[in-house]
């Protein structure tokens, strides 16, 4: 099974969010009162499935065209989805001032204007503040602005560093010793185990010592909430054999560390047969920088895309082709993946210029290429905006001849080259390469070698499998099962940088989008790169006034 997809299917009730507190102010509001000034109140909505859902109302500020509201709104920031917000300001009539805010009929109040943005546009600003121009209900500009400020709760920065070792593990192998790894899960109220962390695999060892792991307060919730620690014998097929397990809490693990005692692993099904002991060599609570600390201080996620133009996709002119452009406007699988991922990541890329390549096609006046520019330029691989990617993709379909074979090595090496070049000029850029393919690669070892080399760079690779091919071999590139990739020279990847998701499995489940399952691990991969290199967020910049940003109003 695909662990990225399974984690989402199992963990909907235990999704890890970053709680944010939104505060509001406004300036130069219209005066709707004859003998005094407006009495403004702000209402904030989030847009879900095309519907507006109210998430909070401020208090009413009397006689003010420059209100600074005290009442905050709480929202859970979720990196892997676009979260549209709508802010509406009303002048509350005097006769309603004693009416409870929640029951106030907004249709009976004077409308002072509205503004729109996505939550990611706020959190990417240096001071987490965004000023928006107010508009009327038809989208035309009105007098006044609203400023929204987002702040993380202090608890989201708490974390625990732990290092585990085991003694006398039960041996599950006949001709060698077990290859153990630990998996830590959080137990829901219904006792469902949701994996939140895994160690690396230690080969052929019944007394393993693993590298330290970090659990955030978002993952373990409370020091007294139940956790399940399981020890598995790794199997390349993914059918890992359970050695033993134990139920504990963060508080109990801290006591275990202080007492230098061991906790007993027992077999899974209630059989109280000792399977080894677990010890802690390190337990350290700390306050750490979060993903949003980096993003709001000027760090960027730079998006790149590579599209498979091999012949196995089928003739783009026939409806059965994976590359068929439907005249009705319904996007094909490639367009769905490009749109979904780029719409999320575009807000984290300042210039919104995206390198875009194709591979596996015979290009005009040339031979088969495994890395060519989608924009048909020989010098510049970048296109402008999401629309630029979509346009370049469509035009390329009619200018190249689909061929083969399917090779990933050249595009990964090209992306790594860009990431490596960027490092020489600073450390505030992190690159995300999306590869969309319909088939199994034929250069698996070269691909592994290029991924291992790239694991030292600020780069993550997202792979979407479209169509009905057998993607079993593709899963090897994704180190979700605990074993990192190894190159042909024996070098092991310094970190897991690949996330592979087959589109048909996600669509069949229907509970989560391809984009969500693809992007789930990205903030963690970003943080691992920054923390292991001791790269800190930049100090806050104090701007005299944030610039007004008037995005076009969304279709409501």
PDB file of N, CA and C in Angstrom, residues 188-240:
ATOM      1  N   UNK A 188      -5.764   7.747  18.600  1.00  0.00           N
ATOM      2  CA  UNK A 188      -6.969   8.566  18.645  1.00  0.00           C
ATOM      3  C   UNK A 188      -7.884   8.067  19.756  1.00  0.00           C
ATOM      4  N   UNK A 189      -8.993   8.789  19.964  1.00  0.00           N
ATOM      5  CA  UNK A 189      -9.937   8.371  21.003  1.00  0.00           C
ATOM      6  C   UNK A 189     -10.532   7.011  20.709  1.00  0.00           C
ATOM      7  N   UNK A 190     -10.596   6.649  19.428  1.00  0.00           N
ATOM      8  CA  UNK A 190     -11.122   5.335  19.055  1.00  0.00           C
ATOM      9  C   UNK A 190     -10.012   4.290  18.959  1.00  0.00           C
ATOM     10  N   UNK A 191      -8.805   4.639  19.488  1.00  0.00           N
ATOM     11  CA  UNK A 191      -7.651   3.737  19.541  1.00  0.00           C
ATOM     12  C   UNK A 191      -7.044   3.445  18.175  1.00  0.00           C
ATOM     13  N   UNK A 192      -7.357   4.258  17.168  1.00  0.00           N
ATOM     14  CA  UNK A 192      -6.716   4.119  15.862  1.00  0.00           C
ATOM     15  C   UNK A 192      -5.322   4.723  15.940  1.00  0.00           C
ATOM     16  N   UNK A 193      -4.312   3.976  15.475  1.00  0.00           N
ATOM     17  CA  UNK A 193      -2.924   4.444  15.539  1.00  0.00           C
ATOM     18  C   UNK A 193      -2.595   5.238  14.277  1.00  0.00           C
ATOM     19  N   UNK A 194      -2.210   6.508  14.438  1.00  0.00           N
ATOM     20  CA  UNK A 194      -1.859   7.377  13.318  1.00  0.00           C
ATOM     21  C   UNK A 194      -0.359   7.607  13.360  1.00  0.00           C
ATOM     22  N   UNK A 195       0.414   7.061  12.416  1.00  0.00           N
ATOM     23  CA  UNK A 195       1.874   7.227  12.441  1.00  0.00           C
ATOM     24  C   UNK A 195       2.268   8.698  12.369  1.00  0.00           C
ATOM     25  N   UNK A 196       3.209   9.116  13.226  1.00  0.00           N
ATOM     26  CA  UNK A 196       3.676  10.497  13.213  1.00  0.00           C
ATOM     27  C   UNK A 196       5.188  10.603  13.043  1.00  0.00           C
ATOM     28  N   UNK A 197       5.906   9.494  13.208  1.00  0.00           N
ATOM     29  CA  UNK A 197       7.361   9.576  13.093  1.00  0.00           C
ATOM     30  C   UNK A 197       7.943   8.175  12.936  1.00  0.00           C
ATOM     31  N   UNK A 198       9.045   8.083  12.177  1.00  0.00           N
ATOM     32  CA  UNK A 198       9.754   6.811  12.024  1.00  0.00           C
ATOM     33  C   UNK A 198      11.256   7.050  12.101  1.00  0.00           C
ATOM     34  N   UNK A 199      11.965   6.065  12.612  1.00  0.00           N
ATOM     35  CA  UNK A 199      13.426   6.120  12.582  1.00  0.00           C
ATOM     36  C   UNK A 199      13.917   5.526  11.261  1.00  0.00           C
ATOM     37  N   UNK A 200      15.221   5.603  11.048  1.00  0.00           N
ATOM     38  CA  UNK A 200      15.806   4.914   9.910  1.00  0.00           C
ATOM     39  C   UNK A 200      15.914   3.414  10.216  1.00  0.00           C
ATOM     40  N   UNK A 201      16.235   2.624   9.214  1.00  0.00           N
ATOM     41  CA  UNK A 201      16.429   1.178   9.365  1.00  0.00           C
ATOM     42  C   UNK A 201      17.885   0.908   9.729  1.00  0.00           C
ATOM     43  N   UNK A 202      18.097   0.082  10.761  1.00  0.00           N
ATOM     44  CA  UNK A 202      19.448  -0.366  11.123  1.00  0.00           C
ATOM     45  C   UNK A 202      19.586  -1.812  10.653  1.00  0.00           C
ATOM     46  N   UNK A 203      20.515  -2.067   9.766  1.00  0.00           N
ATOM     47  CA  UNK A 203      20.644  -3.395   9.183  1.00  0.00           C
ATOM     48  C   UNK A 203      21.318  -4.395  10.138  1.00  0.00           C
ATOM     49  N   UNK A 204      20.734  -5.609  10.157  1.00  0.00           N
ATOM     50  CA  UNK A 204      21.395  -6.767  10.751  1.00  0.00           C
ATOM     51  C   UNK A 204      21.874  -6.498  12.176  1.00  0.00           C
ATOM     52  N   UNK A 205      20.935  -6.054  13.056  1.00  0.00           N
ATOM     53  CA  UNK A 205      21.360  -5.631  14.392  1.00  0.00           C
ATOM     54  C   UNK A 205      20.211  -5.824  15.370  1.00  0.00           C
ATOM     55  N   UNK A 206      20.448  -6.553  16.451  1.00  0.00           N
ATOM     56  CA  UNK A 206      19.428  -6.773  17.479  1.00  0.00           C
ATOM     57  C   UNK A 206      19.598  -5.827  18.660  1.00  0.00           C
ATOM     58  N   UNK A 207      20.618  -4.966  18.597  1.00  0.00           N
ATOM     59  CA  UNK A 207      20.851  -3.950  19.633  1.00  0.00           C
ATOM     60  C   UNK A 207      21.059  -2.583  18.966  1.00  0.00           C
ATOM     61  N   UNK A 208      20.067  -2.117  18.213  1.00  0.00           N
ATOM     62  CA  UNK A 208      20.266  -0.925  17.377  1.00  0.00           C
ATOM     63  C   UNK A 208      20.265   0.378  18.180  1.00  0.00           C
ATOM     64  N   UNK A 209      21.007   1.351  17.670  1.00  0.00           N
ATOM     65  CA  UNK A 209      20.979   2.722  18.178  1.00  0.00           C
ATOM     66  C   UNK A 209      20.603   3.611  16.997  1.00  0.00           C
ATOM     67  N   UNK A 210      19.457   4.305  17.109  1.00  0.00           N
ATOM     68  CA  UNK A 210      18.979   5.112  15.990  1.00  0.00           C
ATOM     69  C   UNK A 210      19.399   6.574  16.147  1.00  0.00           C
ATOM     70  N   UNK A 211      19.381   7.271  15.038  1.00  0.00           N
ATOM     71  CA  UNK A 211      19.625   8.707  15.085  1.00  0.00           C
ATOM     72  C   UNK A 211      18.485   9.390  15.836  1.00  0.00           C
ATOM     73  N   UNK A 212      18.725  10.560  16.425  1.00  0.00           N
ATOM     74  CA  UNK A 212      17.663  11.257  17.175  1.00  0.00           C
ATOM     75  C   UNK A 212      16.466  11.598  16.282  1.00  0.00           C
ATOM     76  N   UNK A 213      15.291  11.597  16.871  1.00  0.00           N
ATOM     77  CA  UNK A 213      14.072  12.024  16.186  1.00  0.00           C
ATOM     78  C   UNK A 213      13.498  13.222  16.944  1.00  0.00           C
ATOM     79  N   UNK A 214      12.665  13.991  16.264  1.00  0.00           N
ATOM     80  CA  UNK A 214      12.011  15.146  16.881  1.00  0.00           C
ATOM     81  C   UNK A 214      10.508  15.016  16.726  1.00  0.00           C
ATOM     82  N   UNK A 215       9.794  15.148  17.831  1.00  0.00           N
ATOM     83  CA  UNK A 215       8.330  15.176  17.811  1.00  0.00           C
ATOM     84  C   UNK A 215       7.875  16.561  18.234  1.00  0.00           C
ATOM     85  N   UNK A 216       7.001  17.173  17.434  1.00  0.00           N
ATOM     86  CA  UNK A 216       6.474  18.484  17.778  1.00  0.00           C
ATOM     87  C   UNK A 216       5.224  18.339  18.638  1.00  0.00           C
ATOM     88  N   UNK A 217       4.864  19.415  19.322  1.00  0.00           N
ATOM     89  CA  UNK A 217       3.674  19.378  20.166  1.00  0.00           C
ATOM     90  C   UNK A 217       2.414  19.161  19.336  1.00  0.00           C
ATOM     91  N   UNK A 218       2.458  19.560  18.064  1.00  0.00           N
ATOM     92  CA  UNK A 218       1.314  19.284  17.197  1.00  0.00           C
ATOM     93  C   UNK A 218       1.142  17.788  16.994  1.00  0.00           C
ATOM     94  N   UNK A 219       2.259  17.077  16.953  1.00  0.00           N
ATOM     95  CA  UNK A 219       2.192  15.636  16.712  1.00  0.00           C
ATOM     96  C   UNK A 219       1.749  14.867  17.947  1.00  0.00           C
ATOM     97  N   UNK A 220       2.326  15.203  19.110  1.00  0.00           N
ATOM     98  CA  UNK A 220       1.967  14.423  20.299  1.00  0.00           C
ATOM     99  C   UNK A 220       0.849  15.073  21.109  1.00  0.00           C
ATOM    100  N   UNK A 221       0.463  16.305  20.756  1.00  0.00           N
ATOM    101  CA  UNK A 221      -0.667  17.014  21.370  1.00  0.00           C
ATOM    102  C   UNK A 221      -0.406  17.348  22.839  1.00  0.00           C
ATOM    103  N   UNK A 222      -0.509  16.389  23.713  1.00  0.00           N
ATOM    104  CA  UNK A 222      -0.280  16.599  25.144  1.00  0.00           C
ATOM    105  C   UNK A 222       0.725  15.568  25.631  1.00  0.00           C
ATOM    106  N   UNK A 223       1.477  15.918  26.659  1.00  0.00           N
ATOM    107  CA  UNK A 223       2.478  14.990  27.193  1.00  0.00           C
ATOM    108  C   UNK A 223       1.835  13.752  27.805  1.00  0.00           C
ATOM    109  N   UNK A 224       0.510  13.822  28.042  1.00  0.00           N
ATOM    110  CA  UNK A 224      -0.183  12.681  28.653  1.00  0.00           C
ATOM    111  C   UNK A 224      -1.069  11.933  27.660  1.00  0.00           C
ATOM    112  N   UNK A 225      -1.076  12.356  26.391  1.00  0.00           N
ATOM    113  CA  UNK A 225      -1.856  11.637  25.386  1.00  0.00           C
ATOM    114  C   UNK A 225      -1.141  10.342  24.991  1.00  0.00           C
ATOM    115  N   UNK A 226      -1.891   9.259  24.741  1.00  0.00           N
ATOM    116  CA  UNK A 226      -1.256   7.961  24.484  1.00  0.00           C
ATOM    117  C   UNK A 226      -0.526   7.897  23.141  1.00  0.00           C
ATOM    118  N   UNK A 227       0.631   7.280  23.157  1.00  0.00           N
ATOM    119  CA  UNK A 227       1.425   6.999  21.965  1.00  0.00           C
ATOM    120  C   UNK A 227       1.667   5.503  21.869  1.00  0.00           C
ATOM    121  N   UNK A 228       1.840   5.013  20.649  1.00  0.00           N
ATOM    122  CA  UNK A 228       2.187   3.620  20.411  1.00  0.00           C
ATOM    123  C   UNK A 228       3.562   3.582  19.759  1.00  0.00           C
ATOM    124  N   UNK A 229       4.503   2.880  20.375  1.00  0.00           N
ATOM    125  CA  UNK A 229       5.839   2.707  19.806  1.00  0.00           C
ATOM    126  C   UNK A 229       5.959   1.253  19.350  1.00  0.00           C
ATOM    127  N   UNK A 230       6.208   1.077  18.049  1.00  0.00           N
ATOM    128  CA  UNK A 230       6.318  -0.264  17.482  1.00  0.00           C
ATOM    129  C   UNK A 230       7.702  -0.450  16.872  1.00  0.00           C
ATOM    130  N   UNK A 231       8.237  -1.635  17.021  1.00  0.00           N
ATOM    131  CA  UNK A 231       9.519  -1.986  16.417  1.00  0.00           C
ATOM    132  C   UNK A 231       9.268  -3.041  15.343  1.00  0.00           C
ATOM    133  N   UNK A 232       9.718  -2.754  14.099  1.00  0.00           N
ATOM    134  CA  UNK A 232       9.508  -3.653  12.967  1.00  0.00           C
ATOM    135  C   UNK A 232      10.842  -4.155  12.421  1.00  0.00           C
ATOM    136  N   UNK A 233      10.780  -5.335  11.831  1.00  0.00           N
ATOM    137  CA  UNK A 233      11.877  -5.853  11.021  1.00  0.00           C
ATOM    138  C   UNK A 233      11.585  -5.451   9.584  1.00  0.00           C
ATOM    139  N   UNK A 234      12.452  -4.626   9.002  1.00  0.00           N
ATOM    140  CA  UNK A 234      12.221  -4.087   7.664  1.00  0.00           C
ATOM    141  C   UNK A 234      12.227  -5.191   6.615  1.00  0.00           C
ATOM    142  N   UNK A 235      11.287  -5.073   5.655  1.00  0.00           N
ATOM    143  CA  UNK A 235      11.243  -5.967   4.500  1.00  0.00           C
ATOM    144  C   UNK A 235      11.075  -5.113   3.254  1.00  0.00           C
ATOM    145  N   UNK A 236      11.898  -5.350   2.243  1.00  0.00           N
ATOM    146  CA  UNK A 236      11.878  -4.521   1.034  1.00  0.00           C
ATOM    147  C   UNK A 236      10.527  -4.544   0.340  1.00  0.00           C
ATOM    148  N   UNK A 237       9.728  -5.596   0.558  1.00  0.00           N
ATOM    149  CA  UNK A 237       8.412  -5.696  -0.078  1.00  0.00           C
ATOM    150  C   UNK A 237       7.391  -4.771   0.577  1.00  0.00           C
ATOM    151  N   UNK A 238       7.739  -4.219   1.726  1.00  0.00           N
ATOM    152  CA  UNK A 238       6.791  -3.396   2.474  1.00  0.00           C
ATOM    153  C   UNK A 238       6.025  -4.177   3.520  1.00  0.00           C
ATOM    154  N   UNK A 239       6.169  -5.499   3.527  1.00  0.00           N
ATOM    155  CA  UNK A 239       5.491  -6.339   4.526  1.00  0.00           C
ATOM    156  C   UNK A 239       6.385  -6.489   5.751  1.00  0.00           C
ATOM    157  N   UNK A 240       6.549  -5.389   6.498  1.00  0.00           N
ATOM    158  CA  UNK A 240       7.437  -5.409   7.654  1.00  0.00           C
ATOM    159  C   UNK A 240       6.837  -6.256   8.771  1.00  0.00           C
TER     160      UNK A 240
END
